[in-house]
mmCIF file of C-alpha atoms in Angstrom:
data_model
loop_
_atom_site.group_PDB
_atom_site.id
_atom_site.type_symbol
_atom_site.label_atom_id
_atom_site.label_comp_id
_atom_site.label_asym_id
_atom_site.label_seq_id
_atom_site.Cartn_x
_atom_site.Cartn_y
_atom_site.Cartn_z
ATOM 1 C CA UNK A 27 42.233 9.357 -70.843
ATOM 2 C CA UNK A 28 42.611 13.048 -71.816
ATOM 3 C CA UNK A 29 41.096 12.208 -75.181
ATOM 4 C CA UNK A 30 38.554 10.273 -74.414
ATOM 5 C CA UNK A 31 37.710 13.311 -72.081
ATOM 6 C CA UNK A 32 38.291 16.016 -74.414
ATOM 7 C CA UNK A 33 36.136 14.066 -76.816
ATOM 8 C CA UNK A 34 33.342 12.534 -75.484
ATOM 9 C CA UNK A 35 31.900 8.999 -74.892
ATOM 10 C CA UNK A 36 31.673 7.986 -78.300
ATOM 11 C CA UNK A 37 35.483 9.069 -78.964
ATOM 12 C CA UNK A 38 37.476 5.908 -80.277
ATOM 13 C CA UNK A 39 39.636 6.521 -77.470
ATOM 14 C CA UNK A 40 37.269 4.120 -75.305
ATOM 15 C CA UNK A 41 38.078 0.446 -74.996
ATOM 16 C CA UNK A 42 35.161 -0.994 -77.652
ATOM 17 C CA UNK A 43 37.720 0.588 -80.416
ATOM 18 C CA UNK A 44 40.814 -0.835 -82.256
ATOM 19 C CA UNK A 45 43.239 0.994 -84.509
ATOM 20 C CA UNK A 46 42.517 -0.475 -87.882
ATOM 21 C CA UNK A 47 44.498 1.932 -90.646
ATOM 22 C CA UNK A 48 47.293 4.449 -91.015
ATOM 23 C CA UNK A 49 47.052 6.584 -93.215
ATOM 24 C CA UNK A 50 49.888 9.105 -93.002
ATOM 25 C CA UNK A 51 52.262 10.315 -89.495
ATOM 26 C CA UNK A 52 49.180 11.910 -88.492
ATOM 27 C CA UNK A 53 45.926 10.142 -89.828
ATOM 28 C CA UNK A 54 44.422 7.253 -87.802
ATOM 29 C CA UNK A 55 41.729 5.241 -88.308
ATOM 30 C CA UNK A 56 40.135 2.991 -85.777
ATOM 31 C CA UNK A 57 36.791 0.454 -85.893
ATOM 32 C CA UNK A 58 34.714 -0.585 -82.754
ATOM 33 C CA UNK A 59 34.602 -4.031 -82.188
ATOM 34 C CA UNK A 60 32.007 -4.272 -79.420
ATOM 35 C CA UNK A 61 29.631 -6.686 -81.072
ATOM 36 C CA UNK A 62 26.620 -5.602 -78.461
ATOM 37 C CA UNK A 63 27.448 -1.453 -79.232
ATOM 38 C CA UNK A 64 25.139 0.136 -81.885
ATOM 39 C CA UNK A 65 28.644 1.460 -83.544
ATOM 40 C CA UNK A 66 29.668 -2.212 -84.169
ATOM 41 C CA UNK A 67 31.682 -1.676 -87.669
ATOM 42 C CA UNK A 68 31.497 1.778 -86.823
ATOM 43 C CA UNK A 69 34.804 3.551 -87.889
ATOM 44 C CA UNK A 70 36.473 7.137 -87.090
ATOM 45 C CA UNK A 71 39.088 9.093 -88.346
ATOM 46 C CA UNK A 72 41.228 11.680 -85.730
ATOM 47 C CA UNK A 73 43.834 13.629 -86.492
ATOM 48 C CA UNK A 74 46.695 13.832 -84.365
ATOM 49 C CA UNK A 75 48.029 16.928 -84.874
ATOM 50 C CA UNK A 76 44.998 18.491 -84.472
ATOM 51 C CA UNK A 77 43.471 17.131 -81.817
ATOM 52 C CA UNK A 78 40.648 16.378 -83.985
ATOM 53 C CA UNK A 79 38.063 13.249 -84.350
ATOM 54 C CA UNK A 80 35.494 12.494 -86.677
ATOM 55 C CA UNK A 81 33.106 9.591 -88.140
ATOM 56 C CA UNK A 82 34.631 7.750 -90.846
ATOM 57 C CA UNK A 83 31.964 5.976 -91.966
ATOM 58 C CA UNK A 84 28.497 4.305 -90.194
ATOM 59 C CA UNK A 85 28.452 0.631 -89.871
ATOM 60 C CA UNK A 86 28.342 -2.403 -90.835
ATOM 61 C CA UNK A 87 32.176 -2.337 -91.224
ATOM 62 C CA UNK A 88 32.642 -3.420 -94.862
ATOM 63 C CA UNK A 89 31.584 0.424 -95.652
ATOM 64 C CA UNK A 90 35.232 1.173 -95.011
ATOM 65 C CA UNK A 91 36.233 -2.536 -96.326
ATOM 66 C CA UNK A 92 34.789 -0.508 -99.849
ATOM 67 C CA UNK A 93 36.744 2.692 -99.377
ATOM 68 C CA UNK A 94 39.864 0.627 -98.853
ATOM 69 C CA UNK A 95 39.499 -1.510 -102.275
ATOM 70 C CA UNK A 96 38.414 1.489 -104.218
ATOM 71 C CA UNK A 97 41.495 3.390 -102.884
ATOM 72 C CA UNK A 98 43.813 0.318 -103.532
ATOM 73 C CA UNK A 99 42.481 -0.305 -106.758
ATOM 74 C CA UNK A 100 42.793 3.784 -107.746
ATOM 75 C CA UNK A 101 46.279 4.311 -106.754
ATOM 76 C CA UNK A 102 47.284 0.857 -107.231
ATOM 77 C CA UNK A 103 46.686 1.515 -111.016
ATOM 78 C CA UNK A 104 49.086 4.913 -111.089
ATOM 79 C CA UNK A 105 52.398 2.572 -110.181
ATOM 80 C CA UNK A 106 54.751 2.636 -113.013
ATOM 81 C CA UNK A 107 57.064 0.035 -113.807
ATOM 82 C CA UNK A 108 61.074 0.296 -114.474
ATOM 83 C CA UNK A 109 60.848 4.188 -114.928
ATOM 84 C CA UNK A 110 59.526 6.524 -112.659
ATOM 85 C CA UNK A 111 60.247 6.182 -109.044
ATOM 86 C CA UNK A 112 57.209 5.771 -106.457
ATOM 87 C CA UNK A 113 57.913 8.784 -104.922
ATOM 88 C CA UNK A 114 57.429 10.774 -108.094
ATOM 89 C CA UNK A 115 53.464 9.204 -108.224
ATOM 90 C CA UNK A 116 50.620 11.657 -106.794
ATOM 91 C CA UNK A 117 48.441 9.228 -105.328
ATOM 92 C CA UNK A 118 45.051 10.223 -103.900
ATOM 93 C CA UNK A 119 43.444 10.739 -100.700
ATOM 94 C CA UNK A 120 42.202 8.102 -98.757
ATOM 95 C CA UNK A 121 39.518 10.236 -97.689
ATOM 96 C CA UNK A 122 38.012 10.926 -101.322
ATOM 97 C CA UNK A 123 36.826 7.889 -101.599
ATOM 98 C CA UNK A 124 34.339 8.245 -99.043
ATOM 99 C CA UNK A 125 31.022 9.575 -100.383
ATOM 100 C CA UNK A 126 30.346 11.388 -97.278
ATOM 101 C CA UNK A 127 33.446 13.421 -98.062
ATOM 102 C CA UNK A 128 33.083 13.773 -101.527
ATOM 103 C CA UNK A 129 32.770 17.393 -102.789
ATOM 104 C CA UNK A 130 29.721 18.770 -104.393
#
């Protein structure tokens, strides 16, 4: 309740929204799912840590199903075989594959 407070009536701390990714110990990622809502699809990002919340991306929902299978495909491509352990592999951030993230 204090988030939803603390961060307004669209927070994803209401009831229309559903955790949908994990990220890291501190980055969630949730989707509404109230089909009658104008953020049907919808998706945001908060930070735990933080305290902070932001817009992932606008809907329809497969905008995130396209940052998903771009970061899959990305970081699914630096995993070595026999040699190099996983944890030695700098994989990159979910959130550069969003274009409204993306650095000029």
């Amino acid at each position: 309740a204090e988030w939803l407070e603390d961060h307004g009536e669209e927070s994803c701390a209401g009831k229309d929204w559903a955790l949908v990714c994990v990220t890291s110990e501190f980055d969630f990622y949730f989707v509404n799912l109230r089909a009658e809502s104008p953020q049907f699809g919808a998706t945001r990002h908060i930070v735990n840590n933080c305290y902070e919340e932001e817009l992932f991306t606008e809907p329809p929902f497969e905008r995130f199903v396209d940052i998903v299978e771009a970061y899959a495909k990305t970081n699914a491509a630096k995993v070595q075989m026999d040699d190099e352990d996983e944890e030695d592999i700098e994989y990159d951030d979910f959130r550069s594959f969003n274009p409204l993230y993306k650095e000029s």
